[in-house]
mmCIF file of C-alpha atoms in Angstrom:
data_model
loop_
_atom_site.group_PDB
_atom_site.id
_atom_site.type_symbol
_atom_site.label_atom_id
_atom_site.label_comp_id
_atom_site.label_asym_id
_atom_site.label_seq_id
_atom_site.Cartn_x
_atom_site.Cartn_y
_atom_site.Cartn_z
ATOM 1 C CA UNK A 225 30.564 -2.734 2.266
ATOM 2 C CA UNK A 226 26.696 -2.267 1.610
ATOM 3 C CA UNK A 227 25.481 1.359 0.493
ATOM 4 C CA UNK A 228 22.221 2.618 0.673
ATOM 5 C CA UNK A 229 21.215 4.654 -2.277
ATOM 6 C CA UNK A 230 18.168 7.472 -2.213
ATOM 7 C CA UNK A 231 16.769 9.306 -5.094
ATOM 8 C CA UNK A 232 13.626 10.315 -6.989
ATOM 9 C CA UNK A 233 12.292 7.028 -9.336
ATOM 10 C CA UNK A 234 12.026 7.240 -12.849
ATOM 11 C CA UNK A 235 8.044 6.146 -12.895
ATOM 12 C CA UNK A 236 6.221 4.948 -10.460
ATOM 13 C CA UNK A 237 3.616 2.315 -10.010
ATOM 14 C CA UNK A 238 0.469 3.942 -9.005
ATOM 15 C CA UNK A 239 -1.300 7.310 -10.201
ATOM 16 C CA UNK A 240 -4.423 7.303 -9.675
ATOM 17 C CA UNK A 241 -7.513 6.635 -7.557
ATOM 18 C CA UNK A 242 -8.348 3.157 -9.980
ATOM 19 C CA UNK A 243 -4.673 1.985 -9.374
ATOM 20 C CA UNK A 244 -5.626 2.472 -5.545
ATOM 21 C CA UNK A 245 -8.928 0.654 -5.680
ATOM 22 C CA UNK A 246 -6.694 -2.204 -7.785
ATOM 23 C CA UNK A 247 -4.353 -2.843 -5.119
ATOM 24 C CA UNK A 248 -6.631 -2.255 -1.869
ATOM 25 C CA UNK A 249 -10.076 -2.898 -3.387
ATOM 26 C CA UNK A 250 -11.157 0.079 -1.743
ATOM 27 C CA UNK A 251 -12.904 3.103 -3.505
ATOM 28 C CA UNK A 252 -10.955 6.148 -3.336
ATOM 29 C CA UNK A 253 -11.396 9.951 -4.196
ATOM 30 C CA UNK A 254 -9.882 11.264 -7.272
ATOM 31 C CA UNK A 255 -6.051 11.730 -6.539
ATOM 32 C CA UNK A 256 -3.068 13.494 -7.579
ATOM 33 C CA UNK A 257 0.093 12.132 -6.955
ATOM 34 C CA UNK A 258 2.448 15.163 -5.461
ATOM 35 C CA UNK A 259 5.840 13.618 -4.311
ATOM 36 C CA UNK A 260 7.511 10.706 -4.996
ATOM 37 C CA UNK A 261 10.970 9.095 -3.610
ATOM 38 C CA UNK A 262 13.210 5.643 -3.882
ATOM 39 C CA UNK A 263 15.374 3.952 -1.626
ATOM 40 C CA UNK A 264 17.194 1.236 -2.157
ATOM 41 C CA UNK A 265 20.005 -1.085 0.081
ATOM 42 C CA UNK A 266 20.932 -4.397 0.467
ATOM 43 C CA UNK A 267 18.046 -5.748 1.641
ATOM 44 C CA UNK A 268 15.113 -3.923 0.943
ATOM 45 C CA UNK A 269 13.933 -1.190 -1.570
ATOM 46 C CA UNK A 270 10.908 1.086 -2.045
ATOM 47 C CA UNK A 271 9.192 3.236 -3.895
ATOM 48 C CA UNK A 272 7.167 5.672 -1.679
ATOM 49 C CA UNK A 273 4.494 8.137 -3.394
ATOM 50 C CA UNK A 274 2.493 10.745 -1.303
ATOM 51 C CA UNK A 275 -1.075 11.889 -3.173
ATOM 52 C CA UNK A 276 -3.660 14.574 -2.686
ATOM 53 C CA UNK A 277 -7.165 13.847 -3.009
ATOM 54 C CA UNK A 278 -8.551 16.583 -5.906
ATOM 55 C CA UNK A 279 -11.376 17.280 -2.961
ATOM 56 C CA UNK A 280 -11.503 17.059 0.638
ATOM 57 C CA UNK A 281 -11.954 13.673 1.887
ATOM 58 C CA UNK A 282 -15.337 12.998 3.447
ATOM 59 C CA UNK A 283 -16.517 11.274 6.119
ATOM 60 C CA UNK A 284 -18.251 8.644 3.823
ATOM 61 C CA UNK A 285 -14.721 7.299 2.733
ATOM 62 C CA UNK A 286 -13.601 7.190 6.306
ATOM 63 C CA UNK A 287 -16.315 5.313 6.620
ATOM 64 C CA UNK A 288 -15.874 2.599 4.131
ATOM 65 C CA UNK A 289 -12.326 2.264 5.339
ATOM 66 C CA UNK A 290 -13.767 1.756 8.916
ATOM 67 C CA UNK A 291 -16.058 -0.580 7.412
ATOM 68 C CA UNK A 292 -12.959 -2.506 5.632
ATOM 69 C CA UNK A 293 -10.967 -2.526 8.667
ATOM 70 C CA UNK A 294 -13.643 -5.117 9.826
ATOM 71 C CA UNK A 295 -14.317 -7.064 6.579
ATOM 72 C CA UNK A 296 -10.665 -7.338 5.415
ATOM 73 C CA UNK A 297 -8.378 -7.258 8.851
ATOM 74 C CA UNK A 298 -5.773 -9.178 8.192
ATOM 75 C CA UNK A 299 -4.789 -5.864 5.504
ATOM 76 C CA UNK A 300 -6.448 -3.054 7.248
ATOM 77 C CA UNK A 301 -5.791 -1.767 10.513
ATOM 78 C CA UNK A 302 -6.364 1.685 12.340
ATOM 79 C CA UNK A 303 -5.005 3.204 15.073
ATOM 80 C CA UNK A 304 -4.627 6.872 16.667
ATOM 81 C CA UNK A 305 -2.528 8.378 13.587
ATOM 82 C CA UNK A 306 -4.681 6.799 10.886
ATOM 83 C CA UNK A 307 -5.620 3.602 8.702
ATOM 84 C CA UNK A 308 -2.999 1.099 7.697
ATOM 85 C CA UNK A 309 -3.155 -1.016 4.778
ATOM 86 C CA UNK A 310 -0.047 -3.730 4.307
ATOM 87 C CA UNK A 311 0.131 -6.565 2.112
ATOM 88 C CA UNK A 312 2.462 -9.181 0.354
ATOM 89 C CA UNK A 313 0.118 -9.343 -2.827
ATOM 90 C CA UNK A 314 -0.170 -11.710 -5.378
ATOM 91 C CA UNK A 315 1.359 -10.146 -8.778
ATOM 92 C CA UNK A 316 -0.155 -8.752 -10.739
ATOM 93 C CA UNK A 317 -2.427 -7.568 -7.740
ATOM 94 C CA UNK A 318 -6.112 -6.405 -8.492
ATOM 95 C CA UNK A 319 -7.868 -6.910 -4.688
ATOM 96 C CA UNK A 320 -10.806 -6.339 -7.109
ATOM 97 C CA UNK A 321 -10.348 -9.561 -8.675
ATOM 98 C CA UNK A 322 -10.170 -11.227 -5.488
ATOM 99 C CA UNK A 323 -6.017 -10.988 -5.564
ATOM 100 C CA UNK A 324 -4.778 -11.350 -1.776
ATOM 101 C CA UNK A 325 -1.456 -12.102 0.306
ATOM 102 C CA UNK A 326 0.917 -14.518 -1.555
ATOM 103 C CA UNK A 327 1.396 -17.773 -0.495
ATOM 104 C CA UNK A 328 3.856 -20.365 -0.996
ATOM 105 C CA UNK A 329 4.243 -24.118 -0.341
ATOM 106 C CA UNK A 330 6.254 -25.303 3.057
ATOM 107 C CA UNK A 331 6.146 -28.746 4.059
ATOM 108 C CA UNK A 332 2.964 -29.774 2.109
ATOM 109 C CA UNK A 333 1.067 -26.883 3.690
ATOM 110 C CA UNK A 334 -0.312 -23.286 1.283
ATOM 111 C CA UNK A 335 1.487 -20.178 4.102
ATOM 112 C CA UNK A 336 1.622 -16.646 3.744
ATOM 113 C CA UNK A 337 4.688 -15.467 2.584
ATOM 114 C CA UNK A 338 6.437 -12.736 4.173
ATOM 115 C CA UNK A 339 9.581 -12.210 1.874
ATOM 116 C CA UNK A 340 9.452 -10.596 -0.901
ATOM 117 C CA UNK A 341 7.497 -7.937 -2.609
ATOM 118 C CA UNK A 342 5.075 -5.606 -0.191
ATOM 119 C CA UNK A 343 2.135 -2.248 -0.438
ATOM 120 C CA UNK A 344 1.694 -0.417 1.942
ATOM 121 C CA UNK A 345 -0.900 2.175 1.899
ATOM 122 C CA UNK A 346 -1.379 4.701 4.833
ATOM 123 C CA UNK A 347 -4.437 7.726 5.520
ATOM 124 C CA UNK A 348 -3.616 9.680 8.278
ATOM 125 C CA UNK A 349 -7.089 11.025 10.264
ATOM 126 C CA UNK A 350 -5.575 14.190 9.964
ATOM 127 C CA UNK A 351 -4.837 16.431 6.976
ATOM 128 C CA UNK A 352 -5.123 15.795 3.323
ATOM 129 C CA UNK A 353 -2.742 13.362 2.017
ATOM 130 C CA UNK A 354 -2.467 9.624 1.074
ATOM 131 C CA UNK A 355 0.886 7.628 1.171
ATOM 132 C CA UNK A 356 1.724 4.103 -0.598
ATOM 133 C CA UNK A 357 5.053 2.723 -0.801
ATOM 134 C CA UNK A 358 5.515 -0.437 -2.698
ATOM 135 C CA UNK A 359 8.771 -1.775 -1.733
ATOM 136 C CA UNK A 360 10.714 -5.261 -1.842
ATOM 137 C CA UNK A 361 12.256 -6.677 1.099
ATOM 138 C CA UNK A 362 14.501 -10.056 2.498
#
């Protein structure tokens, strides 16, 4: 009855290090994106893209996203495997511009709202690679 269909997209979203500064409003390295897939099903569907920085990463931008783990919480987390980033952005997002987590009206009251379009960035503390997905889901 439902099918779930996989694949590599025709474009995708984000290429470069200014597109990830855009939708996290943190500064990153000079990137390259390497692999890309899509995945689609009846209720959800994603692009996922997987990037190399063009130089090691260094310890100063672990530091800023240390730093940004404090100042912007409710979007950055870290744990043992790495730093999380996760939003349901405003479109067209630019964190830059001050851009944050969409909200809609429910009984009279502004509430996040947690259907509908979602980034997801993750930087594992090991190795040398950068992954956002920017998906949809009900």
């Amino acid at each position: 009855m439902f099918q779930t269909e996989k694949g590599i997209p025709q474009s995708i979203p984000y290429r470069t290090n200014v597109d990830l500064k855009r939708i996290t409003g943190v500064e990153f390295p000079e990137v390259t994106p390497v692999d890309s897939s899509w995945h689609d099903d009846f209720s959800s569907c994603e692009t996922a893209i997987k990037f190399v920085p063009n130089k090691p990463l260094e310890k100063d931008f672990f530091l800023e996203l240390r730093t940004v783990c404090k100042k912007d919480s409710c979007c950055w987390s870290k744990d043992s495997f790495g730093y999380h980033y996760f939003i349901y952005p405003d479109r067209p997002i630019d964190r830059t511009k001050g851009t944050h987590i969409r909200q809609v009206e429910l009984d009279g009251e502004m509430v996040n709202d947690w259907d509908g379009d979602y980034i997801q960035v993750f930087i594992p503390l090991k190795g040398d690679t950068i992954y956002v997905s920017d998906g949809w889901c009900r």
